[in-house]
Coordinates of C-alpha atoms and ligand atoms in Angstrom, one line a residue:
M142 CA 88.6 122.2 5.6
A143 CA 91.3 123.9 3.7
S144 CA 92.2 127.1 5.5
A145 CA 93.0 129.1 2.3
A146 CA 89.3 129.0 1.7
H147 CA 88.5 130.8 4.9
T148 CA 88.1 134.6 5.4
F149 CA 89.9 136.6 8.0
E150 CA 86.7 136.8 10.1
E151 CA 86.2 133.0 9.8
N152 CA 89.8 132.4 10.9
L153 CA 89.4 134.8 13.8
E154 CA 86.2 133.1 15.0
A155 CA 87.8 129.6 14.7
A156 CA 90.9 130.7 16.6
T157 CA 88.8 132.2 19.4
R158 CA 86.8 129.0 19.6
H159 CA 89.7 126.6 19.4
L160 CA 92.0 128.5 21.7
A161 CA 89.4 128.9 24.5
R162 CA 90.4 125.5 25.9
F163 CA 94.0 126.6 26.4
A164 CA 92.9 129.7 28.4
E165 CA 90.6 127.7 30.7
A166 CA 93.1 125.3 32.3
P167 CA 96.8 124.8 32.3
L168 CA 98.1 122.8 29.4
P169 CA 99.2 119.4 30.9
H170 CA 101.8 116.8 30.0
I171 CA 100.6 113.6 28.4
I172 CA 102.3 110.6 30.1
G173 CA 100.9 107.2 29.3
A174 CA 97.1 107.5 29.6
D175 CA 97.4 110.4 32.0
T176 CA 97.4 114.2 31.6
P177 CA 99.2 115.4 34.7
L178 CA 100.5 118.8 35.5
S179 CA 104.1 119.1 36.5
S180 CA 104.9 117.3 39.7
S181 CA 106.3 120.6 41.1
G182 CA 103.0 122.3 40.3
E183 CA 105.0 124.9 38.3
T184 CA 103.7 126.4 35.1
F185 CA 105.0 129.0 32.6
A186 CA 103.0 131.5 30.6
N187 CA 102.6 131.3 26.9
A188 CA 102.0 134.7 25.2
S189 CA 100.5 135.7 21.9
P190 CA 103.0 137.2 19.5
I191 CA 100.2 139.2 18.0
D192 CA 99.4 141.4 21.0
G193 CA 101.3 139.9 23.9
G194 CA 98.0 138.5 25.3
H195 CA 97.9 135.5 27.5
L196 CA 97.2 132.3 25.6
A197 CA 97.9 129.6 28.2
D198 CA 99.6 128.5 31.3
V199 CA 101.7 125.5 30.5
A200 CA 102.9 122.7 32.8
S201 CA 106.6 123.2 33.4
G202 CA 108.2 119.8 33.3
N203 CA 111.2 118.8 35.5
A204 CA 113.3 115.7 35.8
A205 CA 110.6 113.8 37.7
D206 CA 108.1 114.4 34.9
I207 CA 110.6 113.4 32.3
D208 CA 111.3 110.2 34.3
A209 CA 107.6 109.3 34.4
A210 CA 107.3 109.9 30.6
A211 CA 110.4 107.9 29.8
R212 CA 109.2 105.1 31.9
A213 CA 105.8 105.2 30.2
A214 CA 107.6 105.1 26.8
A215 CA 109.8 102.2 28.0
A216 CA 106.7 100.3 29.3
A217 CA 104.9 100.7 25.9
F218 CA 107.9 99.8 23.8
D219 CA 107.8 96.0 23.8
A220 CA 104.2 95.9 22.6
W221 CA 104.5 98.7 20.1
S222 CA 107.7 97.4 18.6
A223 CA 106.1 94.0 18.2
T224 CA 103.0 95.4 16.5
P225 CA 103.2 94.3 12.9
G226 CA 104.3 97.0 10.5
T227 CA 101.0 96.6 8.6
E228 CA 99.1 97.5 11.8
R229 CA 101.3 100.5 12.6
K230 CA 100.7 101.6 9.0
Q231 CA 97.0 101.6 9.6
I232 CA 97.2 103.5 12.8
L233 CA 99.5 106.1 11.3
H234 CA 97.1 106.6 8.4
R235 CA 94.3 107.1 10.9
I236 CA 96.4 109.8 12.6
A237 CA 96.8 111.4 9.2
D238 CA 93.0 111.3 8.7
V239 CA 92.3 113.0 12.0
I240 CA 95.0 115.7 11.3
A241 CA 93.4 116.3 7.9
E242 CA 89.9 116.7 9.5
R243 CA 91.4 119.2 11.9
A244 CA 93.7 121.0 9.5
H245 CA 91.9 124.3 10.1
Q246 CA 92.0 124.0 13.9
I247 CA 95.7 123.2 13.8
A248 CA 96.4 126.0 11.3
V249 CA 94.7 128.8 13.2
T250 CA 96.2 127.5 16.5
E251 CA 99.6 127.5 15.0
C252 CA 99.2 131.0 13.6
V253 CA 98.2 132.5 16.9
D254 CA 100.9 130.6 18.8
T255 CA 103.7 131.4 16.4
G256 CA 102.7 134.5 14.5
Q257 CA 103.1 132.7 11.2
A258 CA 100.7 133.6 8.4
I259 CA 97.7 131.4 7.7
R260 CA 98.6 131.2 4.0
F261 CA 101.6 129.1 5.0
M262 CA 100.3 127.4 8.1
S263 CA 97.3 125.9 6.3
S264 CA 99.7 123.8 4.2
A265 CA 101.9 123.2 7.3
A266 CA 99.1 121.2 8.9
L267 CA 98.5 119.3 5.7
R268 CA 102.2 118.6 5.4
G269 CA 101.8 116.9 8.7
T270 CA 99.4 114.5 7.2
E271 CA 101.8 113.9 4.3
N272 CA 104.5 113.0 6.7
F273 CA 102.4 110.5 8.5
R274 CA 101.1 108.9 5.3
F275 CA 104.6 108.7 3.8
F276 CA 106.1 107.0 6.8
A277 CA 102.9 104.9 7.4
D278 CA 103.4 103.3 4.0
Q279 CA 107.1 102.6 4.8
A280 CA 106.3 100.9 8.2
P281 CA 105.7 97.4 6.8
G282 CA 109.2 97.4 5.2
A283 CA 111.1 99.3 7.9
A284 CA 112.7 96.1 9.3
D285 CA 113.8 94.9 5.9
G286 CA 117.5 94.5 5.4
L287 CA 120.0 93.3 2.8
S288 CA 121.2 89.9 1.7
L289 CA 125.0 89.9 1.7
P290 CA 126.2 86.4 1.0
S291 CA 129.9 85.4 1.2
A292 CA 131.5 82.1 0.0
D293 CA 130.9 80.3 3.3
H294 CA 128.1 82.2 5.0
V295 CA 124.7 83.5 4.3
N296 CA 124.6 87.1 5.7
Y297 CA 121.5 89.1 6.0
T298 CA 120.6 92.2 7.9
T299 CA 117.5 93.2 9.8
R300 CA 116.5 96.4 11.4
H301 CA 115.0 96.8 14.9
P302 CA 113.6 99.9 16.6
I303 CA 116.2 101.4 18.8
G304 CA 113.9 101.9 21.8
P305 CA 112.1 104.9 23.4
V306 CA 113.4 108.1 21.8
G307 CA 113.3 111.8 22.7
V308 CA 112.1 114.3 20.2
I309 CA 112.9 118.0 20.9
T310 CA 111.4 120.6 18.6
P311 CA 111.8 124.3 18.0
W312 CA 109.2 127.0 17.8
N313 CA 109.3 128.1 14.1
T314 CA 106.9 125.6 12.5
P315 CA 106.3 123.3 15.4
F316 CA 103.4 121.1 14.2
M317 CA 105.0 120.2 10.8
L318 CA 108.4 119.7 12.3
S319 CA 107.1 117.5 15.1
T320 CA 105.3 115.2 12.6
W321 CA 108.5 115.0 10.5
K322 CA 110.3 113.5 13.5
I323 CA 107.5 111.6 15.3
A324 CA 105.9 109.9 12.3
P325 CA 109.1 108.0 11.3
A326 CA 109.8 107.1 14.9
L327 CA 106.4 105.6 15.3
A328 CA 106.6 103.9 11.9
A329 CA 109.9 102.3 12.9
G330 CA 108.3 100.9 16.1
C331 CA 109.9 103.3 18.6
T332 CA 108.0 105.0 21.4
V333 CA 108.4 108.7 21.9
V334 CA 108.8 111.4 24.5
H335 CA 108.2 114.8 22.9
K336 CA 109.5 118.0 24.4
P337 CA 107.9 120.9 22.4
A338 CA 109.4 124.4 22.3
E339 CA 108.3 126.5 25.2
W340 CA 107.4 129.5 23.0
S341 CA 104.9 127.5 20.9
P342 CA 103.6 124.6 22.9
L343 CA 100.0 124.4 21.8
T344 CA 99.8 122.3 18.7
A345 CA 101.8 119.5 20.3
Q346 CA 98.6 118.9 22.3
L347 CA 96.6 118.7 19.1
L348 CA 99.0 116.2 17.6
A349 CA 98.9 114.0 20.7
D350 CA 95.0 114.3 20.7
A351 CA 94.9 113.2 17.1
A352 CA 97.3 110.3 17.7
L353 CA 95.4 109.0 20.8
E354 CA 92.0 109.3 19.1
A355 CA 93.3 107.5 16.1
G356 CA 94.1 104.5 18.3
L357 CA 97.8 104.9 19.1
P358 CA 98.2 103.0 22.4
P359 CA 98.8 105.2 25.5
G360 CA 102.5 105.5 26.3
V361 CA 103.6 105.3 22.7
L362 CA 103.6 109.1 22.3
N363 CA 104.2 111.1 25.5
V364 CA 104.5 114.9 25.7
V365 CA 106.4 116.8 28.4
H366 CA 106.3 120.5 28.2
G367 CA 108.9 122.7 29.8
L368 CA 112.0 124.7 29.4
G369 CA 115.0 123.5 27.5
E370 CA 117.4 123.7 30.4
T371 CA 115.2 121.6 32.6
A372 CA 112.8 119.3 30.8
G373 CA 114.8 119.2 27.6
K374 CA 118.1 118.6 29.4
S375 CA 116.6 115.8 31.6
L376 CA 115.2 114.1 28.5
T377 CA 118.7 114.0 26.9
E378 CA 120.2 112.6 30.0
H379 CA 117.6 109.9 30.7
P380 CA 119.0 106.3 30.5
D381 CA 115.8 104.8 29.1
I382 CA 115.9 107.2 26.1
K383 CA 118.1 105.6 23.5
A384 CA 118.3 108.5 20.9
I385 CA 117.5 112.1 20.6
A386 CA 116.1 113.7 17.4
F387 CA 116.6 117.4 17.8
V388 CA 115.7 120.4 15.7
G389 CA 117.0 123.8 16.9
E390 CA 120.0 126.0 17.2
S391 CA 123.5 124.8 16.7
A392 CA 124.6 125.9 20.1
T393 CA 121.8 123.8 21.7
G394 CA 122.9 120.8 19.6
S395 CA 126.4 121.1 21.3
H396 CA 124.8 121.1 24.7
I397 CA 122.7 118.1 23.9
Q398 CA 125.7 116.2 22.6
A399 CA 127.5 116.8 25.9
Q400 CA 124.4 116.1 28.0
G401 CA 123.8 112.8 26.2
A402 CA 127.4 111.6 26.3
P403 CA 127.3 109.8 29.6
T404 CA 124.4 107.6 28.4
L405 CA 125.9 107.3 24.8
K406 CA 122.9 108.8 23.2
R407 CA 122.5 108.5 19.4
V408 CA 121.8 112.0 18.1
H409 CA 120.2 113.4 15.0
F410 CA 120.5 117.1 14.7
E411 CA 118.8 119.6 12.3
L412 CA 120.4 122.9 13.2
G413 CA 120.8 126.4 12.0
G414 CA 121.6 127.8 8.6
K415 CA 122.9 130.8 6.7
N416 CA 121.8 129.5 3.3
P417 CA 123.0 131.2 0.1
V418 CA 121.0 131.7 -3.0
I419 CA 123.5 132.3 -5.9
V420 CA 122.1 134.2 -8.9
F421 CA 124.2 134.2 -12.0
D422 CA 123.6 136.7 -14.8
D423 CA 122.5 134.0 -17.2
A424 CA 119.6 132.9 -14.9
D425 CA 115.9 133.2 -15.5
L426 CA 115.9 136.4 -13.4
E427 CA 112.1 136.6 -13.1
R428 CA 111.8 133.1 -11.5
A429 CA 115.0 133.7 -9.5
L430 CA 113.5 136.9 -8.1
D431 CA 110.3 135.3 -7.0
A432 CA 112.2 132.4 -5.4
V433 CA 114.6 134.8 -3.6
I434 CA 111.6 136.8 -2.2
F435 CA 109.7 133.6 -1.2
M436 CA 112.6 131.9 0.5
I437 CA 113.3 134.8 2.9
Y438 CA 110.0 136.7 3.4
S439 CA 107.7 133.7 3.7
L440 CA 107.3 132.0 7.2
N441 CA 108.6 135.3 8.7
G442 CA 112.1 134.3 7.6
E443 CA 112.0 132.0 10.6
R444 CA 112.9 129.0 8.6
C445 CA 116.0 126.9 8.7
T446 CA 116.2 126.6 4.9
S447 CA 115.6 130.3 4.2
S448 CA 117.9 131.8 1.7
S449 CA 119.1 134.5 4.0
R450 CA 122.1 135.5 1.8
V451 CA 121.6 136.4 -1.8
L452 CA 124.9 136.2 -3.8
I453 CA 124.4 138.2 -7.1
Q454 CA 126.8 138.4 -10.0
E455 CA 128.3 141.9 -10.2
S456 CA 126.9 142.6 -13.7
I457 CA 123.3 142.4 -12.5
Y458 CA 123.8 143.3 -8.8
E459 CA 122.4 146.9 -8.9
Q460 CA 119.4 145.9 -11.1
F461 CA 118.6 142.7 -9.1
T462 CA 118.9 144.3 -5.6
S463 CA 116.7 147.2 -6.6
R464 CA 114.1 144.7 -7.9
I465 CA 114.3 142.8 -4.6
A466 CA 113.8 146.1 -2.7
D467 CA 110.7 146.9 -4.8
K468 CA 109.1 143.5 -4.2
M469 CA 110.0 143.5 -0.5
A470 CA 108.2 146.8 -0.1
K471 CA 105.1 145.2 -1.4
V472 CA 105.2 142.1 0.8
P473 CA 102.2 142.6 3.1
V474 CA 102.8 142.5 6.9
G475 CA 99.6 141.8 8.7
H476 CA 97.5 139.8 11.1
P477 CA 98.6 136.1 10.8
L478 CA 94.9 135.0 10.4
D479 CA 94.4 137.3 7.5
P480 CA 94.7 135.3 4.2
N481 CA 96.4 138.4 2.6
S482 CA 99.2 138.6 5.1
V483 CA 102.7 137.2 4.3
I484 CA 104.6 138.4 7.3
G485 CA 103.2 138.2 10.8
P486 CA 104.7 139.1 14.2
L487 CA 107.8 137.3 15.2
I488 CA 107.6 134.6 17.8
H489 CA 108.8 136.4 20.9
S490 CA 109.9 139.9 22.0
R491 CA 113.4 138.5 22.7
H492 CA 113.6 137.1 19.2
L493 CA 112.3 140.4 17.8
D494 CA 115.0 142.4 19.6
K495 CA 117.6 140.0 18.3
V496 CA 116.4 140.2 14.7
C497 CA 116.0 144.0 14.8
S498 CA 119.4 144.6 16.3
Y499 CA 121.0 143.5 13.0
A500 CA 119.9 146.8 11.4
D501 CA 122.4 148.5 13.6
V502 CA 125.0 145.8 13.1
A503 CA 124.6 146.1 9.3
A504 CA 124.9 149.9 9.4
A505 CA 128.0 149.8 11.6
E506 CA 129.6 147.3 9.3
G507 CA 129.1 149.5 6.3
A508 CA 126.1 147.8 4.6
D509 CA 123.1 149.8 3.4
V510 CA 119.8 149.1 5.3
I511 CA 116.7 149.1 3.1
W512 CA 113.4 148.9 4.9
G513 CA 110.1 147.4 3.6
H514 CA 106.7 148.4 5.0
G515 CA 105.2 147.4 8.3
W516 CA 101.6 147.2 9.3
S517 CA 100.2 150.5 10.5
D518 CA 97.3 148.8 12.4
A519 CA 99.6 146.4 14.2
P520 CA 98.2 145.8 17.7
P521 CA 100.4 147.2 20.4
G522 CA 102.2 144.6 22.5
G523 CA 102.9 142.3 19.6
N524 CA 106.3 141.4 18.1
W525 CA 105.8 143.3 14.8
M526 CA 108.7 144.3 12.5
V527 CA 109.4 145.7 9.1
P528 CA 111.2 143.4 6.6
M529 CA 114.7 144.4 5.8
L530 CA 117.3 144.1 3.0
F531 CA 121.0 144.7 3.6
T532 CA 122.9 145.6 0.4
G533 CA 126.6 146.2 -0.2
A534 CA 127.4 143.5 2.3
R535 CA 130.7 141.5 2.3
S536 CA 131.3 137.9 3.3
D537 CA 133.2 138.9 6.4
M538 CA 130.4 140.9 7.9
R539 CA 128.3 139.5 10.8
V540 CA 125.1 140.0 8.8
A541 CA 126.6 137.7 6.2
R542 CA 127.7 135.0 8.7
E543 CA 125.2 134.8 11.5
E544 CA 121.8 133.2 11.4
I545 CA 119.3 136.1 11.9
F546 CA 116.2 134.0 11.5
G547 CA 113.8 136.8 10.5
P548 CA 112.6 138.5 7.4
V549 CA 116.0 140.0 6.7
L550 CA 118.1 139.4 3.5
T551 CA 121.8 140.1 3.1
A552 CA 122.9 140.8 -0.5
I553 CA 126.5 140.3 -1.6
A554 CA 128.1 140.8 -5.0
F555 CA 130.4 138.2 -6.6
S556 CA 132.5 138.2 -9.7
D557 CA 132.6 134.7 -11.1
E558 CA 131.9 131.1 -10.4
A559 CA 134.9 130.6 -8.1
D560 CA 134.1 133.7 -6.2
A561 CA 130.5 132.7 -5.7
T562 CA 131.4 129.3 -4.4
K563 CA 134.0 130.7 -2.1
I564 CA 131.6 133.2 -0.6
A565 CA 128.8 130.6 -0.4
N566 CA 131.0 128.2 1.6
D567 CA 132.6 130.9 3.8
V568 CA 130.2 130.4 6.8
P569 CA 130.0 128.0 9.7
Y570 CA 126.8 126.5 8.4
G571 CA 126.0 124.1 5.5
L572 CA 122.3 123.3 5.5
A573 CA 120.9 124.3 2.1
A574 CA 122.1 126.3 -1.0
Y575 CA 120.2 127.5 -4.0
L576 CA 121.7 128.2 -7.4
W577 CA 120.2 130.0 -10.4
T578 CA 121.8 129.6 -13.8
S579 CA 120.9 128.5 -17.3
D580 CA 124.3 126.9 -17.9
V581 CA 123.9 123.2 -17.2
G582 CA 127.6 122.5 -16.8
R583 CA 127.9 125.4 -14.3
A584 CA 124.9 124.1 -12.4
H585 CA 126.7 120.7 -11.9
R586 CA 130.1 122.3 -11.1
V587 CA 128.8 124.7 -8.5
A588 CA 126.4 122.2 -7.0
N589 CA 129.3 119.8 -6.5
A590 CA 131.5 122.5 -5.0
L591 CA 128.9 123.8 -2.5
D592 CA 129.4 122.6 1.1
A593 CA 125.8 122.0 2.1
G594 CA 123.5 119.1 2.6
M595 CA 120.8 120.1 0.1
I596 CA 121.2 122.0 -3.1
W597 CA 118.3 123.3 -5.2
V598 CA 119.1 124.4 -8.8
N599 CA 116.7 126.9 -10.4
S600 CA 114.2 126.2 -7.5
Q601 CA 113.2 127.2 -4.1
N602 CA 113.0 124.6 -1.3
V603 CA 110.5 122.0 -2.7
R604 CA 110.5 119.0 -0.4
H605 CA 110.3 115.5 -1.8
L606 CA 109.9 113.1 1.2
P607 CA 112.0 110.2 -0.1
T608 CA 115.1 112.5 -0.5
P609 CA 117.6 113.1 2.3
F610 CA 117.1 116.3 4.4
G611 CA 119.9 117.6 6.6
G612 CA 123.0 119.7 6.8
T613 CA 126.8 119.8 7.0
K614 CA 129.1 121.7 9.3
A615 CA 127.2 123.5 12.1
S616 CA 123.9 122.7 10.4
G617 CA 123.5 119.2 11.6
I618 CA 124.4 115.6 12.0
G619 CA 122.5 112.9 10.0
R620 CA 119.8 112.9 7.4
D621 CA 116.0 112.5 7.6
G622 CA 113.6 111.5 4.9
G623 CA 113.1 108.3 3.0
D624 CA 115.0 105.4 4.4
W625 CA 117.5 107.7 6.2
S626 CA 114.9 108.3 9.0
F627 CA 114.8 104.5 9.7
D628 CA 118.5 104.3 9.8
F629 CA 118.4 106.7 12.8
Y630 CA 115.4 105.2 14.6
M631 CA 116.5 101.6 14.1
E632 CA 119.5 99.4 14.9
T633 CA 120.8 97.3 12.0
K634 CA 121.7 93.7 12.9
N635 CA 123.7 91.3 10.8
I636 CA 122.9 87.6 11.0
S637 CA 125.6 85.3 9.6
I638 CA 124.8 81.6 9.0
A639 CA 127.5 79.2 8.0
L640 CA 127.0 76.8 5.1
D641 CA 129.2 74.4 7.1
T642 CA 131.9 74.5 4.5
H643 CA 134.4 76.9 6.1
N644 CA 137.5 76.1 8.1
I645 CA 137.4 76.4 11.9
P646 CA 140.9 76.6 13.4
K647 CA 141.6 73.8 15.7
L648 CA 143.3 75.0 18.9
G649 CA 144.4 72.8 21.7
G650 CA 144.7 69.6 19.7
Ligands
NAD196 P1 116.5 126.2 20.4 O1 117.8 125.4 20.2 O2 116.6 127.4 21.3 O3 115.4 125.3 21.0 C1 114.9 124.1 20.4 C2 114.4 123.2 21.4 O4 115.5 122.8 22.2 C3 113.3 123.8 22.3 O5 112.3 122.8 22.6 C4 114.1 124.1 23.6 O6 113.3 124.0 24.8 C5 115.1 122.9 23.6 N1 116.3 123.1 24.4 C6 117.0 124.3 24.7 N2 118.1 124.0 25.4 C7 118.1 122.7 25.6 C8 119.0 121.8 26.3 N3 120.1 122.3 27.0 N4 118.8 120.5 26.3 C9 117.7 120.0 25.6 N5 116.8 120.8 25.0 C10 117.0 122.1 25.0 O7 116.0 126.6 19.0 P2 114.7 127.6 18.6 O8 115.2 129.0 18.9 O9 113.5 127.0 19.3 O10 114.6 127.3 17.1 C11 115.2 128.1 16.1 C12 116.4 127.3 15.6 O11 116.0 126.1 15.0 C13 117.1 128.0 14.4 O12 118.5 128.0 14.6 C14 116.8 127.2 13.2 O13 117.7 127.3 12.1 C15 116.7 125.8 13.8 N6 115.9 125.0 12.9 C16 116.5 124.1 12.1 C17 115.8 123.2 11.3 C18 116.5 122.2 10.4 O14 115.9 121.4 9.8 N7 117.8 122.3 10.2 C19 114.4 123.4 11.2 C20 113.8 124.3 12.0 C21 114.5 125.1 12.8

């Protein structure tokens, strides 16, 4: 079951077998109990990042398809929201069971669809099961509230699912991210219309298959494929959809906020980042080095929490950047289904062009461009690139400010604590920050001064599901994880019952 145990050949064979269904017939929507194509008959092509080969034709949803899905979600809402939390818990655990059984199928499909390496995608599928199990266990208590008595009233709060919600996901780790949004929504009692990213639509089908086979009633989870500007936009505008959970670019978040304004959508945004990793000269430099490499060259650097800026104290700058360069040169680029590969092809040729263009930007801005090694056997037609390191960068350069979203690291020198904090905060984003020091007081001081939603001290990004996940500034609105997810997917109601002791003003005699 665990993909790490499979050889390259076994992964290739499994991918060929599991992807055949997508080549045979267009990938449909899932609306209620039906699997229709788009009402317009339109499809879009999904290409392999590995060699540009055709993976699937995908139904291209429009406003009418979204309307049908939103109606299905609305029709299913009363029964699902009234289903006891203990029963929702059981169903969500069964979904996790089915995902676990299919972890290898999901992992190889995700690798071929996104270009991400199997060594990471194998755990991405299993993280999906963890998300379902975590929120399954919370389902029975999701409606619980607080007791807030006053002198004359008993006050208590309860929580109620907000209604049908829209979930819009990006292409970078689509399966895991979808479960991260959909599991708490279902646990809360909401019904869902999911609009997966058009560049990596395949595993959304596998998630919906697992959910339906596990006994999730039809209409509780609906999937409409399509482009952001059509299907995505219609979902954010639909009056039956009460909230939008969105993961993607900051600029898209702005569009969604505007599109949802007429229907007063509640929004939750997990957006872009330009996350710093600050390395002080008193840090455990071996561990820091491994974490720096891992957090930018894993997952193709296509990761919202990647540490794409490394801020290094001047006293160790030369030594530390040269060690990064040495390690980067040994990071293997290769076929995503090969267990030895770390970096695979990027998701799309347009994204590849964008990421690679930063080499020229860096050189024009005066930074030094250091190249790693590519894959000499890379198939033609794929979106292959060579990892990069930009040294000698300054905080005002584009390569230090813009989200590149590839295996590209920008190294900046700093003098002291105040300088490090200033540079770290000097970007429009505030998702995550990483800090390496052996000075406990400094760790607290800098962590408090950093303007980001999540700070890791002497660590890479290690998720703990009860903790809040989300960003400040252009990196997002709201938090996920633990009870924070339920605050988003549920309405809090206060019930105030008089003890019949308080004064009621008598007006009119
Ligand atoms: P994107 O914003 O281009 O697309 C994300 C989704 O939004 C897709 O499904 C797309 O079809 C849809 N969309 C596009 N325009 C829309 C519109 N006008 N209305 C409604 N939906 C629309 O993002 P992407 O390129 O797919 O993903 C990469 C981005 O996601 C990066 O910026 C990355 O940092 C971010 N991301 C953030 C997190 C996080 O937790 N903060 C996690 C993963 C990815």
